[in-house]
Amino acid sequence: EVQLVESGGGLVQPGRSLRLSCAASGFTFDDYAMHWVRQAPGKGLEWVSGISWNSGSIGYADSVKGRFTISRDNAKNSLYLQMNSLRAEDTALYYCAKSNRWELLRAAFDIWGQGTMVTVSS
Amino acid sequence: DIVMTQTPLSLSVTPGQPASISCKSSQSLLHSDGKTYLYWYLQKPGQPPQLLIYEVSNRFSGVPDRFSGSGSGTDFTLKISRVEAEDVGVYYCMQSIQLPLFTFGPGTKVDIK
């Protein structure tokens, strides 16, 4: 069964850091690009960041550029999101999503995890 | 950046009746490779989004044939031929032709009358 399981969310103070992880199973992880998409409470979907199959191509939303870093470990079938300098507006459910292609762009998110909640508050 | 708009933002449908959602992009989603990179997702209550349609009109694996997508350039439509109770949720269109953003539409909430 194809599965994505996120972890690492929680309550964090503004300005602090958090690292999210996504464990993939049921497919050949290093054949596909991977992404993070977030959803603030009661709001719509916002793409956060994506990484190509070999980490050669990476992209970020303007709202997180310079603060968040995406990475992957193909040997561990895992995706990560290092979030620094967190702000209240980063509060959201963070989804890990599998691309249907190896490259970053021109792709769909065909498998989604259940998400991990990040709350930034003092 | 490409801006995606959807109409209507909410829709109440009688079971068995059709439904239609419009999505418009601020720039053409037609790539030089001839494909158009417009997608539709459904987020059922309490669940992550699920892919319904890719590249305008292709149903993803397992998606019922009552769902269909159409359109070109900047104007797109998702149609449900006969709405069922399990189709309730929020429908999002998304473009993936241009960085720095994969852009989602604001969502259309569909419920049953």
Coordinates of C-alpha atoms in Angstrom, one line a residue:
Chain A
E1 CA 0.0 0.0 0.0
V2 CA 1.3 3.4 -0.9
Q3 CA 1.6 5.5 2.2
L4 CA 3.0 8.8 3.5
V5 CA 3.2 9.4 7.2
E6 CA 4.2 12.8 8.5
S7 CA 5.6 13.5 11.9
G8 CA 7.3 16.3 13.9
G9 CA 4.5 18.8 14.3
G10 CA 3.6 20.5 17.5
L11 CA 3.4 23.7 19.4
V12 CA 6.3 26.0 19.0
Q13 CA 7.0 29.6 20.0
P14 CA 7.5 32.3 17.4
G15 CA 11.1 32.5 16.2
R16 CA 11.8 28.9 17.0
S17 CA 12.5 26.0 14.8
L18 CA 10.8 22.7 13.9
R19 CA 11.7 19.8 11.6
L20 CA 9.0 17.8 9.9
S21 CA 9.5 14.3 8.5
C22 CA 7.6 12.3 6.0
A23 CA 8.1 8.5 5.8
A24 CA 7.2 7.0 2.5
S25 CA 6.4 3.4 1.7
G26 CA 4.8 1.3 -1.0
F27 CA 6.5 2.9 -4.0
T28 CA 9.9 3.6 -5.3
F29 CA 10.6 6.8 -3.4
D30 CA 13.6 8.0 -5.5
D31 CA 11.6 7.9 -8.7
Y32 CA 9.4 10.8 -7.8
A33 CA 9.6 14.5 -6.7
M34 CA 8.0 15.2 -3.3
H35 CA 6.3 18.3 -1.9
W36 CA 5.0 19.9 1.2
V37 CA 1.6 21.6 1.1
R38 CA 0.0 23.3 4.1
Q39 CA -3.5 24.3 5.1
A40 CA -4.2 26.9 7.8
P41 CA -7.2 26.2 10.0
G42 CA -10.4 26.7 8.0
K43 CA -8.4 27.9 5.0
G44 CA -7.4 26.6 1.6
L45 CA -4.4 24.8 0.3
E46 CA -1.0 26.4 -0.1
W47 CA 2.0 24.8 -1.7
V48 CA 5.1 25.3 0.5
S49 CA 8.0 23.5 -1.1
G50 CA 9.0 20.8 -3.5
I51 CA 12.1 18.7 -4.3
S52 CA 13.0 16.7 -7.4
W53 CA 13.9 13.0 -7.3
N54 CA 17.6 13.6 -6.9
S55 CA 17.4 16.9 -4.9
G56 CA 18.7 18.7 -8.0
S57 CA 15.8 21.0 -8.3
I58 CA 14.1 22.7 -5.3
G59 CA 11.4 25.3 -5.0
Y60 CA 9.8 27.3 -2.3
A61 CA 6.8 29.5 -1.9
D62 CA 7.7 33.2 -1.4
S63 CA 6.1 33.1 2.1
V64 CA 8.7 30.6 3.4
K65 CA 11.8 31.3 1.2
G66 CA 14.9 31.8 3.3
R67 CA 13.3 30.3 6.4
F68 CA 12.3 26.8 5.4
T69 CA 14.6 24.1 3.9
I70 CA 13.4 21.0 2.1
S71 CA 15.5 17.9 1.8
R72 CA 15.2 14.1 1.2
D73 CA 17.1 11.0 2.0
N74 CA 16.3 8.4 -0.7
A75 CA 18.1 5.7 1.3
K76 CA 15.7 6.2 4.1
N77 CA 12.6 6.9 1.9
S78 CA 12.1 10.1 3.8
L79 CA 11.3 13.7 3.1
Y80 CA 12.0 16.6 5.5
L81 CA 11.1 20.2 6.1
Q82 CA 13.3 22.3 8.3
M83 CA 11.4 25.3 9.5
N84 CA 13.2 28.1 11.1
S85 CA 12.2 31.6 12.3
L86 CA 8.6 30.4 12.6
R87 CA 5.8 32.9 12.6
A88 CA 2.2 32.8 13.7
E89 CA 1.1 32.7 10.1
D90 CA 2.9 29.4 9.6
T91 CA 0.3 27.7 11.8
A92 CA -1.2 25.0 9.6
L93 CA -1.6 21.3 8.9
Y94 CA 1.4 20.3 6.8
Y95 CA 0.8 17.6 4.2
C96 CA 3.5 15.6 2.5
A97 CA 2.5 14.9 -1.1
K98 CA 4.0 12.6 -3.7
S99 CA 4.4 13.9 -7.2
N100 CA 3.4 11.8 -10.2
R101 CA 6.7 12.8 -11.9
W102 CA 10.5 12.8 -11.1
E103 CA 10.9 16.5 -11.8
L104 CA 9.6 19.4 -9.9
L105 CA 7.1 21.1 -12.3
R106 CA 4.2 20.1 -14.5
A107 CA 3.1 17.4 -12.1
A108 CA 0.2 16.4 -9.9
F109 CA 0.2 15.5 -6.2
D110 CA -1.2 12.0 -6.5
I111 CA -0.7 10.7 -3.0
W112 CA -1.1 12.7 0.3
G113 CA -0.3 12.0 3.9
Q114 CA -2.7 12.7 6.7
G115 CA -0.7 15.7 7.7
T116 CA 1.0 17.0 10.9
M117 CA -0.2 20.1 12.7
V118 CA 2.2 22.9 13.4
T119 CA 1.0 25.6 15.8
V120 CA 3.2 28.7 16.3
S121 CA 2.1 30.6 19.4
S122 CA 3.6 32.1 22.5
Chain B
D1 CA 2.6 34.7 -10.4
I2 CA -0.4 32.9 -11.7
V3 CA -3.7 33.5 -9.9
M4 CA -6.4 30.9 -9.9
T5 CA -10.1 31.8 -9.4
Q6 CA -13.0 29.5 -8.9
T7 CA -16.8 30.0 -9.2
P8 CA -19.0 29.4 -7.4
L9 CA -17.3 29.3 -4.0
S10 CA -20.1 27.2 -2.7
L11 CA -22.7 24.9 -4.2
S12 CA -25.6 23.0 -2.8
V13 CA -26.8 20.2 -5.0
T14 CA -29.6 17.7 -5.0
P15 CA -28.4 14.1 -5.2
G16 CA -28.6 12.8 -8.7
Q17 CA -28.4 16.3 -10.2
P18 CA -25.4 17.6 -12.1
A19 CA -22.9 20.1 -10.8
S20 CA -20.3 22.3 -12.5
I21 CA -17.4 24.3 -11.1
S22 CA -15.4 26.8 -13.1
C23 CA -11.7 27.6 -12.7
K24 CA -9.8 30.4 -14.4
S25 CA -6.1 31.1 -14.4
S26 CA -4.5 34.5 -14.9
Q27 CA -2.1 33.1 -17.5
S28 CA -2.3 30.3 -20.0
L29 CA -1.6 26.9 -18.6
L30 CA -0.6 25.5 -22.0
H31 CA 3.0 24.4 -22.1
S32 CA 5.2 24.3 -25.1
D33 CA 5.1 20.5 -24.9
G34 CA 1.4 20.7 -25.9
K35 CA 0.0 19.7 -22.5
T36 CA -2.0 21.9 -20.2
Y37 CA -1.1 21.6 -16.5
L38 CA -4.4 22.0 -14.7
Y39 CA -5.5 19.6 -12.0
W40 CA -8.6 19.1 -9.8
Y41 CA -8.6 17.8 -6.2
L42 CA -11.4 17.0 -3.8
Q43 CA -10.9 17.4 0.0
K44 CA -13.6 15.5 1.8
P45 CA -14.4 16.5 5.4
G46 CA -11.6 15.6 7.8
Q47 CA -9.4 14.1 5.0
P48 CA -6.4 15.1 3.0
P49 CA -7.0 16.2 -0.6
Q50 CA -7.3 13.5 -3.3
L51 CA -6.5 13.9 -6.9
L52 CA -9.5 13.7 -9.2
I53 CA -8.3 15.0 -12.6
Y54 CA -4.9 15.7 -14.1
E55 CA -3.9 17.7 -17.2
V56 CA -7.4 19.1 -17.6
S57 CA -9.4 16.0 -18.5
N58 CA -7.7 12.8 -17.4
R59 CA -9.4 11.0 -14.5
F60 CA -7.0 9.7 -11.9
S61 CA -7.0 6.0 -11.0
G62 CA -10.2 5.0 -9.2
V63 CA -12.1 8.2 -9.9
P64 CA -15.7 7.5 -10.9
D65 CA -16.6 8.4 -14.5
R66 CA -19.3 10.8 -13.3
F67 CA -16.4 13.3 -12.8
S68 CA -15.1 15.0 -16.0
G69 CA -12.8 17.9 -16.7
S70 CA -12.6 20.2 -19.7
G71 CA -11.2 23.5 -20.9
S72 CA -8.2 25.0 -22.4
G73 CA -5.8 27.9 -22.0
T74 CA -7.1 29.8 -19.0
D75 CA -10.7 28.5 -18.6
F76 CA -11.5 25.1 -17.1
T77 CA -14.5 23.3 -15.8
L78 CA -15.1 20.3 -13.5
K79 CA -18.4 18.6 -14.0
I80 CA -20.2 16.0 -11.9
S81 CA -22.8 14.3 -14.0
R82 CA -24.9 13.0 -11.1
V83 CA -23.9 14.2 -7.6
E84 CA -23.8 11.5 -4.9
A85 CA -23.6 12.1 -1.1
E86 CA -20.0 11.0 -1.1
D87 CA -19.0 13.9 -3.3
V88 CA -19.4 16.5 -0.6
G89 CA -16.3 18.5 0.3
V90 CA -14.1 21.2 -1.1
Y91 CA -13.0 21.1 -4.7
Y92 CA -9.7 22.8 -5.7
C93 CA -8.2 23.5 -9.0
M94 CA -4.4 23.8 -9.2
Q95 CA -1.8 24.8 -11.8
S96 CA 1.8 23.5 -11.9
I97 CA 3.3 25.1 -15.0
Q98 CA 5.2 27.9 -13.3
L99 CA 7.4 28.3 -10.3
P100 CA 7.8 29.8 -7.8
L101 CA 4.2 28.6 -7.1
F102 CA 2.1 25.7 -7.6
T103 CA -1.1 27.7 -7.2
F104 CA -4.4 26.4 -5.9
G105 CA -7.7 28.0 -6.4
P106 CA -9.7 29.2 -3.3
G107 CA -11.9 26.1 -3.3
T108 CA -15.5 25.4 -4.0
K109 CA -17.5 23.9 -1.2
V110 CA -20.1 21.4 -2.3
D111 CA -22.8 20.1 -0.1
I112 CA -26.0 18.2 -0.5
K113 CA -29.5 19.8 -0.4

